[in-house]
XYZ file of C-alpha atoms in Angstrom:
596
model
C 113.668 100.518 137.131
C 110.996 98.695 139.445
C 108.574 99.220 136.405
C 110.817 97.886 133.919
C 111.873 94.868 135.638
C 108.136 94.332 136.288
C 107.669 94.158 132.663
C 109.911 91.777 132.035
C 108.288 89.123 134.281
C 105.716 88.610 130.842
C 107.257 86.098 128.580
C 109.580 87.490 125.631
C 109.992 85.367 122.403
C 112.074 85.664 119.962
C 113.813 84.650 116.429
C 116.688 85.748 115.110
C 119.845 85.245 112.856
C 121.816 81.956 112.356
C 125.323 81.918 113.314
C 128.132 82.999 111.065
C 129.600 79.628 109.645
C 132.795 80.964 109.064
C 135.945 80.483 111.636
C 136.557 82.403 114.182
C 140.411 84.074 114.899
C 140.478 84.919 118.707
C 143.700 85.521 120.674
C 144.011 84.072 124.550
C 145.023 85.740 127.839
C 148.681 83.748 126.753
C 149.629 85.036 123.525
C 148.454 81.871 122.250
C 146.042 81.951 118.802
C 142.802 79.619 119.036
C 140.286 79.043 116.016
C 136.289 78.639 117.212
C 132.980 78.161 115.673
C 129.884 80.026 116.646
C 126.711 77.256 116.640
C 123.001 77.930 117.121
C 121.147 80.979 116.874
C 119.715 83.573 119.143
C 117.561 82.006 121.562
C 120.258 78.937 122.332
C 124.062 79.245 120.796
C 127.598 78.185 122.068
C 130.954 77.807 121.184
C 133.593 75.411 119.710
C 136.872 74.674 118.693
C 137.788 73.518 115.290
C 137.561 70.018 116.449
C 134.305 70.300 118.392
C 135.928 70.941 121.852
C 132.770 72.297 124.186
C 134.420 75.915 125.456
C 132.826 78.482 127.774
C 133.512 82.316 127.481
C 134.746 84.304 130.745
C 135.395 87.626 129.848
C 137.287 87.743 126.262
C 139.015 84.215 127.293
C 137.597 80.785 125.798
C 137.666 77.992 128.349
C 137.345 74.426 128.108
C 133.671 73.502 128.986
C 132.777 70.992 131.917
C 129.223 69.014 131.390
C 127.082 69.283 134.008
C 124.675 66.269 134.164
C 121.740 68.169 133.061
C 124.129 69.345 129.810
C 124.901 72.836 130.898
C 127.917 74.124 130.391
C 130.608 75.920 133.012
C 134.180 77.184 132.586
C 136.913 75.396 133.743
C 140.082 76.794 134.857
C 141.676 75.290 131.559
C 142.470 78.357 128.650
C 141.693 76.480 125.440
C 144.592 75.751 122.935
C 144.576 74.004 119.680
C 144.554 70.298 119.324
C 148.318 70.517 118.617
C 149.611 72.345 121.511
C 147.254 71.471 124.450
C 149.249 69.334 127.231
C 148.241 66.521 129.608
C 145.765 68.430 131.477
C 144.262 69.679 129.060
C 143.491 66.692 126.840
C 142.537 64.978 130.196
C 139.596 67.454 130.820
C 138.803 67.736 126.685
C 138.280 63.481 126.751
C 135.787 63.868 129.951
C 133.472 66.151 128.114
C 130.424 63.954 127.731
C 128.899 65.856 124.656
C 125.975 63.619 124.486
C 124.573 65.476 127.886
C 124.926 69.013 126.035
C 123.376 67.664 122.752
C 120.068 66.841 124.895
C 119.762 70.005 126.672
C 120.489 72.346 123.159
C 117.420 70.032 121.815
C 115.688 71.033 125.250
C 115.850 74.485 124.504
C 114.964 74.252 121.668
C 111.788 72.432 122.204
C 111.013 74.944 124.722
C 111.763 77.954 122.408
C 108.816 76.009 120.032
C 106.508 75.701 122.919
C 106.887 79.510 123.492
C 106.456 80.613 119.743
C 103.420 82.337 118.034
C 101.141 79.925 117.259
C 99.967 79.300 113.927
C 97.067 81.946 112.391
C 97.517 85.571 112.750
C 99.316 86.300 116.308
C 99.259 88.467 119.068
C 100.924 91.204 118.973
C 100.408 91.333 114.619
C 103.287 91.436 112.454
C 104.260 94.300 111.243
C 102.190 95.493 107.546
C 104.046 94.115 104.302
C 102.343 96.422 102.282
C 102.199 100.614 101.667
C 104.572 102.964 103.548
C 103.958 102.010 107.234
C 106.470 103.515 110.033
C 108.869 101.522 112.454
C 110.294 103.358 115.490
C 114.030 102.474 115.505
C 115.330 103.791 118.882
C 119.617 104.072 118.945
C 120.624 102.696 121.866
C 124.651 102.957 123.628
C 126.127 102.163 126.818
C 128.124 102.694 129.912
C 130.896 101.595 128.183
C 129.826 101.309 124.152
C 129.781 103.894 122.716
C 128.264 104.571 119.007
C 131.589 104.564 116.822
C 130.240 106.684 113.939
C 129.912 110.765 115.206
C 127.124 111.132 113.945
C 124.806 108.223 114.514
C 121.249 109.458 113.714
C 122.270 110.455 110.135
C 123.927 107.424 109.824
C 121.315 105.302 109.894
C 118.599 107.369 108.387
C 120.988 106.829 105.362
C 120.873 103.093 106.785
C 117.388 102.655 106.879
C 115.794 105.211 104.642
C 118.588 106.466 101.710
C 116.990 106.213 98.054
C 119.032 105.857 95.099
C 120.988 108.809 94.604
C 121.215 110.562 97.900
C 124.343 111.231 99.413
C 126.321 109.224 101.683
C 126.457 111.003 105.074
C 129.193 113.870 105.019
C 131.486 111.865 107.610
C 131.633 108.476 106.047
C 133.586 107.413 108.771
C 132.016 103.954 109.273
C 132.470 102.953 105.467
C 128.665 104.012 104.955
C 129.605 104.264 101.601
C 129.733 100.539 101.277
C 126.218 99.703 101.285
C 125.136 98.626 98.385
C 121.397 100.079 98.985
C 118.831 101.142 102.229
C 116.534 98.833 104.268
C 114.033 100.904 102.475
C 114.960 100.413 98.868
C 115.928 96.467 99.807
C 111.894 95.803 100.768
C 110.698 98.570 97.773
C 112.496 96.746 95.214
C 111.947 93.168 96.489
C 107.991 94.405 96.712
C 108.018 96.417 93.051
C 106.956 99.107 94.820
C 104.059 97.659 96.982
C 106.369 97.970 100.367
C 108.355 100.845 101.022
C 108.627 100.605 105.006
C 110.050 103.867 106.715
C 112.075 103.967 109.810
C 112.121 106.792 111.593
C 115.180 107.144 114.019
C 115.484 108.732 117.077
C 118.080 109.072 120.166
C 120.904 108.050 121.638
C 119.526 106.461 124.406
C 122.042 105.871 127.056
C 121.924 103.025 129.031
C 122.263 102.690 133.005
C 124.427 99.695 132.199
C 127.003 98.080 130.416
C 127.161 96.538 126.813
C 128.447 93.515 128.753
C 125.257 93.549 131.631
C 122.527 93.272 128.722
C 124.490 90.795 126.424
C 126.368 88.217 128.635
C 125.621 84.116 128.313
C 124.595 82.906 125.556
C 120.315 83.584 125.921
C 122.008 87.310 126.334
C 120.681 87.911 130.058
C 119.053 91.173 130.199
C 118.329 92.392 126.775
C 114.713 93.097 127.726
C 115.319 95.406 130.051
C 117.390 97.089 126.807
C 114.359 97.890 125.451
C 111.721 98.297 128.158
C 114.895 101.663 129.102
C 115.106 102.749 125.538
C 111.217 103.097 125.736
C 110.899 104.708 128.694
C 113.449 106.998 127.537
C 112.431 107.953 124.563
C 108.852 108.610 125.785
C 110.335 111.138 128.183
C 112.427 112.689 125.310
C 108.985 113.210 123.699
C 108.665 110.657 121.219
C 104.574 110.195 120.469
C 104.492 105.981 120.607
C 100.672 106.750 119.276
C 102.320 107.417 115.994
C 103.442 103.760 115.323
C 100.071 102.300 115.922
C 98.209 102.604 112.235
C 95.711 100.017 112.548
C 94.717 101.720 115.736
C 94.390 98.220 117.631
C 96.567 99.794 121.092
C 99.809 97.997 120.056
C 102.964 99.911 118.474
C 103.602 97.984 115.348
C 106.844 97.709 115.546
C 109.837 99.209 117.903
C 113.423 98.418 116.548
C 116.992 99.083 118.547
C 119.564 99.563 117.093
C 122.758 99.388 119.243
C 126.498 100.905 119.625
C 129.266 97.753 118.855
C 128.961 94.445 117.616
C 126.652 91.216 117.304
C 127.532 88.355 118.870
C 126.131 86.241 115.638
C 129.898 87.496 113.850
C 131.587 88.504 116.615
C 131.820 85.435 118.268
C 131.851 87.211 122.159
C 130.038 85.748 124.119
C 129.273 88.912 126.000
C 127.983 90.699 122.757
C 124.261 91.111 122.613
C 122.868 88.290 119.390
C 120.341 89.972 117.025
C 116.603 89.049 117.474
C 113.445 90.361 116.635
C 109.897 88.698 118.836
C 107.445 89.615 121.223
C 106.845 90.747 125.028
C 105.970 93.179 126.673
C 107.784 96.742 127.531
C 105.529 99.063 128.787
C 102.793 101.404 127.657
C 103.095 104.852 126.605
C 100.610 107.790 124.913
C 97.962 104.784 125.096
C 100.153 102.531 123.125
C 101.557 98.914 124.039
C 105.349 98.183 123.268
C 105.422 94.283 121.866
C 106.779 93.481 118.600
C 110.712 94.395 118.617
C 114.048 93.744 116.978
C 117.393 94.277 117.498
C 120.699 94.299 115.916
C 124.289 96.022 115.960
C 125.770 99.310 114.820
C 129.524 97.533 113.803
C 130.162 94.849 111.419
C 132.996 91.786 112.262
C 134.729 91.671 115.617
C 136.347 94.129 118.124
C 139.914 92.373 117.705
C 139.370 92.458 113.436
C 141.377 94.870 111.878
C 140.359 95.404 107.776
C 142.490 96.026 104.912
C 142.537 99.772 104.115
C 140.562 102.342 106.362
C 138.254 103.005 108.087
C 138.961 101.000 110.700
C 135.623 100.597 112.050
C 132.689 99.286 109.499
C 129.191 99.807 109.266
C 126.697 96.865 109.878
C 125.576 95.400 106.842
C 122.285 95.413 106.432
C 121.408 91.907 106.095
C 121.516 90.962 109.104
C 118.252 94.542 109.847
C 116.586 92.818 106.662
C 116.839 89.336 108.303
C 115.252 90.374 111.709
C 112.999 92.616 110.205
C 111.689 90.298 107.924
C 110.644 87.988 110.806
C 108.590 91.150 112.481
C 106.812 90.542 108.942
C 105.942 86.804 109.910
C 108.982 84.795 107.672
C 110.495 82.127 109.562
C 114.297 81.010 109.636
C 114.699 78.226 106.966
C 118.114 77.096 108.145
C 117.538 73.881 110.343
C 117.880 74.834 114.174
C 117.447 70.722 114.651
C 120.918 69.458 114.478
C 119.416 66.199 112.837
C 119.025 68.145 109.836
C 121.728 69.903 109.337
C 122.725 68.149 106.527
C 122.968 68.696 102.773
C 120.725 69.421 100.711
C 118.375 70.489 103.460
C 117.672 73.990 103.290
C 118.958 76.813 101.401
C 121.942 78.580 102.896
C 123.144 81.161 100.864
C 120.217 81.309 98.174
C 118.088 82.756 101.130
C 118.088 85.819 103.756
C 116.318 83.918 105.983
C 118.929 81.273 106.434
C 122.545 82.458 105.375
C 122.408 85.056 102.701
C 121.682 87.487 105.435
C 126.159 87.429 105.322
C 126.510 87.744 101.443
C 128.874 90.118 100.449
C 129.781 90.732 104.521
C 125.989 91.539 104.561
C 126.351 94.605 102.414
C 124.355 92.866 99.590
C 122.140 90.454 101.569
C 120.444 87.851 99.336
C 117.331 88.938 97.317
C 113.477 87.447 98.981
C 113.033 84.357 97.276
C 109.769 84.278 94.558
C 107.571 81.881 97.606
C 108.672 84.862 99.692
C 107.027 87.421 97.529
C 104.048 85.644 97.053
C 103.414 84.873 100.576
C 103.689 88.511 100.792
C 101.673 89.419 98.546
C 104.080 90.696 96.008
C 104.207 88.510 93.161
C 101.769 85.652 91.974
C 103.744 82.633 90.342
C 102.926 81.731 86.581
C 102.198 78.546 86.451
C 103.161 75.775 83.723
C 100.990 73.527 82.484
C 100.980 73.269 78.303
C 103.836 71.497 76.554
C 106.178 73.992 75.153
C 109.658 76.090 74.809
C 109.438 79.115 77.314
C 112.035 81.494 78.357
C 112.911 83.435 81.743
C 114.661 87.131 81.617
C 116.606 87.584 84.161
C 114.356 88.157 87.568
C 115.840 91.763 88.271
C 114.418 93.188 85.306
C 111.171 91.130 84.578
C 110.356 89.813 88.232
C 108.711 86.563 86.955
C 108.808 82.953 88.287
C 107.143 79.803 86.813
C 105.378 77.380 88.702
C 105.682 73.478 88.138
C 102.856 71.615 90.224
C 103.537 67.835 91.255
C 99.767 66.556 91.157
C 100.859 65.133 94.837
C 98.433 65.993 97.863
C 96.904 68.808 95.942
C 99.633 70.049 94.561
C 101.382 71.309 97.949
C 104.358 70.151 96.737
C 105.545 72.003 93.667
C 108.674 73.619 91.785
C 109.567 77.118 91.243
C 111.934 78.431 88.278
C 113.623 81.678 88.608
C 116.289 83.511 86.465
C 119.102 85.129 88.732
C 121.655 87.175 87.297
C 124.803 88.411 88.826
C 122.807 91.950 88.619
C 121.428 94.116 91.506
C 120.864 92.635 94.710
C 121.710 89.226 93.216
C 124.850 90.830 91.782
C 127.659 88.865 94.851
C 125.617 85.659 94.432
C 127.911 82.835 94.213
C 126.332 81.260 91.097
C 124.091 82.201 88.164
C 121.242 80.763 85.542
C 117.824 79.211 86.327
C 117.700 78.181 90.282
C 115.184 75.263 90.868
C 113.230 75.445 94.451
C 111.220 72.435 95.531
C 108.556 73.352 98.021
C 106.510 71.359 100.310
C 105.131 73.527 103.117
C 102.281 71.684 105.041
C 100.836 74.669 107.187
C 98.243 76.482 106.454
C 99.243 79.736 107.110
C 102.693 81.216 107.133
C 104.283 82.118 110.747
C 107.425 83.111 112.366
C 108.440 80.115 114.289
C 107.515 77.442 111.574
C 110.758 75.668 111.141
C 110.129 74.328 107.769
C 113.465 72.769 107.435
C 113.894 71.164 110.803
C 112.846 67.244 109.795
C 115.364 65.790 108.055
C 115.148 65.035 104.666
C 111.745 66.208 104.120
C 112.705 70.110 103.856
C 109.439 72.477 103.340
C 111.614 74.923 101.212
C 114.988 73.769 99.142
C 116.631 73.991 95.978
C 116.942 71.616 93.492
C 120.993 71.534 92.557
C 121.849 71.189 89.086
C 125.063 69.716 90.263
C 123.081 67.421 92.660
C 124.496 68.820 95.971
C 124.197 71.734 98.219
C 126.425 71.564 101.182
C 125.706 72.892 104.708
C 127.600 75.346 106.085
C 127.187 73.047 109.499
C 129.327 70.348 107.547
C 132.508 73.095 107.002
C 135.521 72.445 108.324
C 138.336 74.799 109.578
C 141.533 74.900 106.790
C 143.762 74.601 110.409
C 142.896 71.585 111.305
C 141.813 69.735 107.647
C 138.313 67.753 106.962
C 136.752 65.206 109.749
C 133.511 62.557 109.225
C 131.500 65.163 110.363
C 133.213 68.284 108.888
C 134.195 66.921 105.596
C 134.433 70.176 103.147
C 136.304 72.999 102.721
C 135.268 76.704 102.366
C 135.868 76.560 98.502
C 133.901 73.297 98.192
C 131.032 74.931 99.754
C 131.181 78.216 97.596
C 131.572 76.120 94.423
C 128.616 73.961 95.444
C 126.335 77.552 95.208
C 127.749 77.785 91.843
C 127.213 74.871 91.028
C 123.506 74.947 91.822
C 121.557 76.823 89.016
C 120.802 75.216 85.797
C 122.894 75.244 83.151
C 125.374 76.312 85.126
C 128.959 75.107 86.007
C 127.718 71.643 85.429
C 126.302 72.495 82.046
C 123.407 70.630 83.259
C 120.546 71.105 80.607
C 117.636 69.032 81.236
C 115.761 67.870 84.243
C 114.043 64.178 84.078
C 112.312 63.992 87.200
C 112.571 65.848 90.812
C 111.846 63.257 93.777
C 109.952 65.539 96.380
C 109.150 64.643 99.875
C 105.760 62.689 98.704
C 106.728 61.019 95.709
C 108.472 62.342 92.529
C 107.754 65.510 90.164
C 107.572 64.024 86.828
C 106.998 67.091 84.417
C 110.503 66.987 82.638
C 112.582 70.270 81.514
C 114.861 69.371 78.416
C 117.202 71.533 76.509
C 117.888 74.624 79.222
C 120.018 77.215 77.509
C 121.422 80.415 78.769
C 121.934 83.239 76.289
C 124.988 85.849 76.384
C 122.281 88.357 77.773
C 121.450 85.937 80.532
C 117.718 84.760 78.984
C 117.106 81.160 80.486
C 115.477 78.959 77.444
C 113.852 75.496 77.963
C 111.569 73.232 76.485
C 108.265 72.252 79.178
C 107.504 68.644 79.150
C 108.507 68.075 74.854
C 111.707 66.686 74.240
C 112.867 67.839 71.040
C 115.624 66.210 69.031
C 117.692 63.837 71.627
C 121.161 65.498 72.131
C 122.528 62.819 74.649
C 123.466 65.468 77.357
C 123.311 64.462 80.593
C 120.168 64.651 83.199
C 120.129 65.017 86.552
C 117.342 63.613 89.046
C 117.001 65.215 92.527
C 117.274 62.657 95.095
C 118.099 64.803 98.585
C 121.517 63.220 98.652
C 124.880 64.765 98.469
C 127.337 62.937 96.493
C 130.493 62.991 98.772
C 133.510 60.683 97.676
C 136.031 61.721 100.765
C 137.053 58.076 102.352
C 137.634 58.396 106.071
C 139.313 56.032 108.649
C 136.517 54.440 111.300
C 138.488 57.161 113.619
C 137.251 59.729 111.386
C 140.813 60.457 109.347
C 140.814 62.254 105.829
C 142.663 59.775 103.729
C 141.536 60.766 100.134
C 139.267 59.971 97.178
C 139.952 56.687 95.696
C 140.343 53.491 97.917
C 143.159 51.546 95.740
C 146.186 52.090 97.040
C 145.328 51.960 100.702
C 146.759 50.197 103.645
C 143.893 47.191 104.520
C 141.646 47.896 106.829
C 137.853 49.408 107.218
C 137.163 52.673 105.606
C 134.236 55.036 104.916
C 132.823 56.083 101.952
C 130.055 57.343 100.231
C 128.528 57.106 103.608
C 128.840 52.879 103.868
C 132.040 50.294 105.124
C 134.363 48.902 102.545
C 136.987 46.628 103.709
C 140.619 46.842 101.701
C 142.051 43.227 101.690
């Protein structure tokens, strides 16, 4: 134990998965029900009611937060309620919360998680290869009081991590294995046509000299470095040859992965549930071989207290959420905003990304596909690029893996367009929308890293779409359906899935030509008229040559959403169209308008 906690003295980064945007059902130590959000991501997160009440976990209760001057947060004796039902006292200590103090310090962090990243160029420890058939250790890891649900956890996630299309689902099925709809493996081999096939070989259980709650409690969870310095040390007494994992021979395993019995704290919403990450540090040396680059992430899907329709009762992890993290041991950054300046619309690309939300498509199951910049930063595609005047068509991605490239003649073209054909087919098959998807892409590095950021200045995102319906809504801007839309929180669920399907081009919009695209440096003027989708999903368009005007519609990307909700100055939902209203001051469309 001396040695590990030794270790651990080195300084351990890490990325990981953004929160689940979706409400959270918990019930309190009273009986009483209480709706909270999840905010942040793994290195800094915290909790919230439905109306932005500051709460602090103890134990499985929430508790209404008290703001210390230097914006940390500590219980108070107060169980939360909701807004409805809370009494004197409570309202008393909700109106002292001074939420300006905790809004500095979660930008604190986060400036300090930037000044601790891997710097830009090829780091130390290297990312793990994108190419061939390299090997990842994944060590199974349970507790003093988790245990792995599934009986048989090593086949269960060789099937997991390794399965290829058409081998059976592990005899017991007891975790709804069954539901995946493909491996880690075949995810990365199809994404790479064959030029990554990653294998993960699994070894354990590895129990640990603590509880689930010791290595996962507080919100930076506390002790999850000593997780894997333990699961090292163990496994290199159980024999396990760490030489093995080092193929470029440079002293450093390539990659060691836990996996670990119960849930993630990015779904669960417990506070004392270890968050999934993936980084650097250091955790020991064994058969000549340094342990830095890790990840982690959960056996169990949803929340201890969630109880599914049908059985079993207990469900596998999706793997999105392994393909998210892993993908950062790769070198991808996040690309949803961790700067709560820009979490706005049209800023990044939630669901039409794994590395922001479409790690949680389909419950993770069927995590988004890599986006085409994705596979040619890895090496995996190259993007054809347009440049004659012409009609041109796109087959649907899955079965012709091609992507046009539009260049903006801005800066040297670092700012440019890609095209791309998604059908509801394959891994794209529980997309929310379908048709040509337009991404704008501005990314000013000069290399590719892990703790880039690209989408953290606000309205000048490195890598977006381009809506056909002119607006993609952040999941930050989602309210809960108990409590109804606020200034901040001014869309619903539904509005948010039908702006995804409203997105690619024609699509629900019927949106068939694009004039111009206004980019972070100026504006893309290489026009796309007549787009047409077929019955068997080809994508048709005419390049820069109008042909015979047809009058429909075009659309011009301008970075802002088009919201026509009219709130009170107090922040009160009071509908869509201002006649009819009592006088007064109202919002809308994001300016004052007086009613006389």
């Amino acid at each position: 134990m001396l040695l590990i906690l030794t270790l651990l003295l080195i300084t351990v980064t890490s990325w990981g998965a953004k929160a689940i945007s979706t409400p959270i059902q918990v019930q309190q130590a009273d009986g009483t029900q209480l709706t909270i959000f999840l905010h942040g991501d793994e290195y800094f997160n915290w909790v919230t009611t439905a109306d932005e009440v500051l709460l602090v976990q103890v134990g499985k209760g929430y508790y209404i937060a008290s703001v210390a001057k230097d914006g940390t947060l500590t219980a108070t004796s107060q169980l939360a309620h909701e807004a409805n039902i809370r009494q004197r006292t409570e309202q008393d200590l909700v109106a002292s919360q001074d939420k300006s103090l905790f809004i500095r310090n979660v930008e604190g962090n986060k400036n300090k998680a930037k000044t601790r990243s891997i710097p830009i160029g090829t780091p130390t420890p290297p990312y793990f290869p994108h190419t061939g058939s390299p090997k990842a250790l994944v060590l199974l890891v349970e507790f003093q009081d988790v245990k792995f649900t599934t009986s048989d956890p090593i086949a269960t996630f060789k099937y997991y991590l390794n399965a290829q299309p058409g081998d059976p689902v592990p005899a017991n099925n007891d975790i709804n294995q069954s539901r995946l709809h493909g491996s880690v493996r075949q995810y990365f081999h199809e994404m790479s046509q064959g030029l990554f096939t990653p294998q993960f070989d699994v070894k354990g259980v590895f129990t640990m000299p603590e509880t689930s709650v010791y290595y996962g409690k507080g919100h930076d969870d506390q002790h999850y470095q000593e997780m894997i310095a333990n699961a090292c040390a163990q496994a290199d007494a159980a024999g396990v040859d760490f030489s093995q994992y080092d193929q470029n021979h440079d002293g450093l395993a390539d990659l060691v992965y836990i996996i670990y019995a119960g849930y993630g704290a990015s779904v669960s919403g417990d506070d004392n549930d270890l968050w999934p990450k993936s980084g650097a540090g250091s955790f020991g040396t064994y058969d000549g071989v340094k342990v830095a680059r890790y990840g982690i992430n959960n056996e169990l899907n949803y929340r201890a207290n969630y109880v599914p329709s049908g059985s079993p009762r207990y469900r596998i992890n999706g793997i999105g959420l392994f393909c998210h993290e892993f993908s950062h041991t790769l070198g991808l950054p996040d690309f949803y905003p961790s700067n709560s300046a820009a979490q706005i619309d049209n800023q990044a690309l939630e669901y039409w990304d794994l590395m922001d939300g479409g790690e949680y498509v389909d419950n993770g199951y069927t995590p988004t596909p890599y986006t085409p910049w994705e596979m040619e930063v890895m090496g995996w595609m190259n993007l054809t690029e347009l440049s004659d005047a012409g009609n041109y068509s796109l087959q649907p991605f899955d079965e012709e893996h091609k992507a046009y490239k539009i260049t903006s003649g801005i800066e040297n073209n670092s700012e440019y367009l890609i095209l791309q054909n998604i059908q509801n087919n394959g891994w794209w098959s529980k997309m929310l929308g379908k048709g040509m998807l337009v991404y704008r892409v501005d990314y000013q590095k000069g290399s590719i890293n892990i703790g880039d950021y690209p989408n953290n200045t606000a309205g000048k995102p490195g890598l977006t779409i381009v809506p056909a319906d002119g607006l993609l809504i952040t999941s930050y801007r989602v309210y809960d359906p108990e409590t109804g839309p606020t200034a901040t929180k001014p869309y619903s669920r539904e509005e948010y899935n039908n702006s995804h399907r409203g997105d690619p081009y024609p699509g629900t919009s019927n949106v068939t030509r694009i004039e111009s695209v206004a980019v972070n440096g100026g504006t893309i003027k290489k026009p796309i008229y007549q787009i047409t989708e077929s019955t068997d999903g080809t994508i048709s368009f005419n390049f820069l040559k109008e042909p015979t005007p047809t009058g429909i519609q075009d659309i011009k990307a301008t970075g802002k959403p088009k919201d026509d909700k009219i709130y009170t100055l107090d922040g009160r939902y009071v509908g869509t169209n201002l006649s009819g209203l009592p006088k007064g001051i109202y919002i809308y469309q994001h300016k004052k308008y007086v009613v006389k």
